[in-house]
């Protein structure tokens, strides 16, 4: 039904790191409020939800849009 599968925050971080290395982009992470994580990818910022549970599909796509990444490249 979906073209991507839902993943946990740690998996998304791992894929973003791989994407940044592959495309020679800077990736900076810092703690946010609670267990959230702020991520800057080549100057664009997004906040990832806590480490527990899976990231909903809409949230995943919104994070990708905020970071300027095609969501299909991370799936």
Coordinates of N, CA and C in Angstrom, one line a residue:
X1 N 0.8 -1.2 0.0 CA 0.0 0.0 0.0 C 0.9 1.3 0.0
X2 N 1.9 1.3 0.9 CA 2.8 2.5 0.9 C 4.0 2.2 0.2
X3 N 4.7 3.2 -0.3 CA 5.9 3.1 -1.1 C 7.1 3.0 -0.1
X4 N 6.9 3.3 1.2 CA 8.0 3.2 2.1 C 7.4 2.5 3.4
X5 N 8.3 2.0 4.2 CA 7.9 1.4 5.5 C 8.1 2.4 6.6
X6 N 7.4 2.2 7.7 CA 7.5 3.0 8.9 C 8.8 2.6 9.6
X7 N 9.5 3.5 10.2 CA 10.7 3.1 10.9 C 10.9 3.9 12.2
X8 N 11.8 3.4 13.0 CA 12.0 4.1 14.3 C 13.0 5.2 14.1
X9 N 13.0 6.1 15.1 CA 13.9 7.3 15.0 C 15.3 7.0 14.8
X10 N 15.8 5.9 15.5 CA 17.2 5.6 15.4 C 17.6 5.1 14.0
X11 N 16.6 4.4 13.4 CA 16.8 3.9 12.0 C 16.9 5.2 11.0
X12 N 16.0 6.1 11.3 CA 16.0 7.3 10.4 C 17.3 8.1 10.6
X13 N 17.8 8.2 11.8 CA 19.1 8.9 12.0 C 20.2 8.2 11.3
X14 N 20.2 6.9 11.4 CA 21.2 6.1 10.7 C 21.2 6.3 9.1
X15 N 20.0 6.4 8.6 CA 19.8 6.6 7.2 C 20.1 8.0 6.8
X16 N 19.8 9.0 7.6 CA 20.2 10.4 7.3 C 21.7 10.5 7.4
X17 N 22.4 9.9 8.3 CA 23.9 9.9 8.3 C 24.5 9.4 7.0
X18 N 23.9 8.2 6.6 CA 24.4 7.6 5.4 C 24.1 8.5 4.1
X19 N 22.9 9.1 4.1 CA 22.6 10.0 3.0 C 23.5 11.2 3.0
X20 N 23.8 11.8 4.2 CA 24.7 13.0 4.3 C 26.1 12.6 3.8
X21 N 26.6 11.4 4.2 CA 27.9 11.0 3.7 C 28.0 10.8 2.2
X22 N 26.9 10.2 1.7 CA 26.8 9.9 0.2 C 26.8 11.2 -0.6
X23 N 26.1 12.2 -0.1 CA 25.9 13.4 -0.9 C 26.8 14.6 -0.4
X24 N 27.8 14.2 0.5 CA 28.7 15.2 1.0 C 28.0 16.4 1.6
X25 N 27.1 16.2 2.5 CA 26.4 17.2 3.2 C 26.7 17.2 4.7
X26 N 26.6 18.4 5.3 CA 26.9 18.4 6.8 C 25.6 18.0 7.5
X27 N 25.8 17.2 8.6 CA 24.7 16.7 9.4 C 25.1 17.0 10.9
X28 N 24.3 17.8 11.6 CA 24.6 18.1 13.0 C 23.3 17.7 13.8
X29 N 23.6 17.1 14.9 CA 22.5 16.7 15.8 C 22.8 17.2 17.2
X30 N 21.7 17.6 17.8 CA 21.8 18.0 19.2 C 20.5 17.7 19.9
X31 N 20.6 17.5 21.3 CA 19.4 17.1 22.0 C 18.3 18.2 22.0
X32 N 17.1 17.8 21.9 CA 16.0 18.8 21.9 C 15.3 18.6 23.3
X33 N 14.1 19.0 23.4 CA 13.3 18.9 24.7 C 12.9 17.4 24.9
X34 N 13.1 17.0 26.1 CA 12.7 15.6 26.4 C 13.7 14.6 25.6
X35 N 13.1 13.7 24.9 CA 13.9 12.8 24.2 C 13.9 13.0 22.7
X36 N 13.5 14.3 22.3 CA 13.6 14.7 20.9 C 15.0 15.0 20.5
X37 N 15.2 15.0 19.2 CA 16.6 15.3 18.6 C 16.4 16.4 17.5
X38 N 17.2 17.4 17.6 CA 17.2 18.4 16.6 C 18.3 18.0 15.5
X39 N 17.9 18.1 14.3 CA 18.9 17.7 13.2 C 18.9 18.8 12.2
X40 N 20.2 19.2 11.9 CA 20.4 20.1 10.8 C 21.1 19.3 9.7
X41 N 20.5 19.4 8.5 CA 21.1 18.8 7.3 C 21.4 19.9 6.3
X42 N 22.6 20.2 6.2 CA 23.1 21.2 5.2 C 22.3 22.5 5.5
X43 N 22.1 22.9 6.8 CA 21.5 24.2 7.1 C 20.0 24.1 7.3
X44 N 19.4 23.1 7.0 CA 17.9 23.0 7.2 C 17.7 22.1 8.4
X45 N 16.7 22.6 9.3 CA 16.5 21.9 10.6 C 15.2 21.2 10.7
X46 N 15.2 20.1 11.4 CA 13.9 19.4 11.7 C 14.1 18.8 13.1
X47 N 13.0 18.4 13.7 CA 13.0 17.8 15.0 C 12.5 16.4 14.9
X48 N 13.3 15.4 15.4 CA 12.8 14.0 15.4 C 12.1 13.7 16.7
X49 N 11.0 12.9 16.7 CA 10.4 12.6 17.9 C 11.2 11.6 18.7
X50 N 10.8 11.3 19.9 CA 11.5 10.4 20.8 C 11.9 9.1 20.2
X51 N 12.8 8.4 21.0 CA 13.4 7.2 20.5 C 12.5 6.0 20.6
X52 N 11.4 6.1 21.3 CA 10.5 5.0 21.5 C 9.5 4.9 20.3
X53 N 9.2 3.8 19.9 CA 8.1 3.6 18.9 C 8.5 4.0 17.5
X54 N 7.6 3.8 16.6 CA 7.9 4.1 15.2 C 7.4 5.5 14.9
X55 N 8.0 6.1 13.9 CA 7.6 7.4 13.4 C 6.5 7.2 12.4
X56 N 5.4 7.9 12.7 CA 4.2 7.8 11.7 C 4.6 8.3 10.3
X57 N 4.0 7.7 9.3 CA 4.3 8.0 7.9 C 4.3 9.5 7.6
X58 N 3.2 10.2 8.1 CA 3.1 11.6 7.8 C 4.2 12.4 8.5
X59 N 4.6 12.1 9.7 CA 5.7 12.7 10.4 C 7.0 12.5 9.6
X60 N 7.2 11.3 9.2 CA 8.4 10.9 8.4 C 8.5 11.8 7.2
X61 N 7.4 11.9 6.4 CA 7.5 12.7 5.2 C 7.7 14.2 5.5
X62 N 7.1 14.7 6.6 CA 7.3 16.1 7.0 C 8.7 16.4 7.4
X63 N 9.4 15.4 8.1 CA 10.8 15.6 8.5 C 11.6 15.6 7.2
X64 N 11.4 14.8 6.3 CA 12.1 14.7 5.0 C 11.9 16.1 4.2
X65 N 10.7 16.6 4.2 CA 10.4 17.8 3.5 C 11.1 19.0 4.2
X66 N 11.2 19.0 5.5 CA 11.8 20.1 6.2 C 13.3 20.0 6.0
X67 N 13.9 18.8 5.8 CA 15.3 18.7 5.6 C 15.7 18.8 4.1
X68 N 14.7 18.9 3.2 CA 15.0 19.0 1.8 C 15.4 17.6 1.2
X69 N 14.9 16.5 1.7 CA 15.3 15.2 1.2 C 14.1 14.5 0.6
X70 N 14.2 13.9 -0.5 CA 13.1 13.1 -1.1 C 12.9 11.8 -0.2
X71 N 11.8 11.6 0.4 CA 11.5 10.5 1.3 C 11.9 9.2 0.7
X72 N 11.8 9.1 -0.6 CA 12.1 7.8 -1.3 C 13.5 7.4 -1.2
X73 N 14.4 8.4 -1.1 CA 15.8 8.2 -1.0 C 16.2 7.6 0.3
X74 N 15.4 7.7 1.4 CA 15.7 7.2 2.7 C 15.0 5.8 2.9
X75 N 14.2 5.4 2.0 CA 13.5 4.1 2.2 C 14.2 2.9 1.6

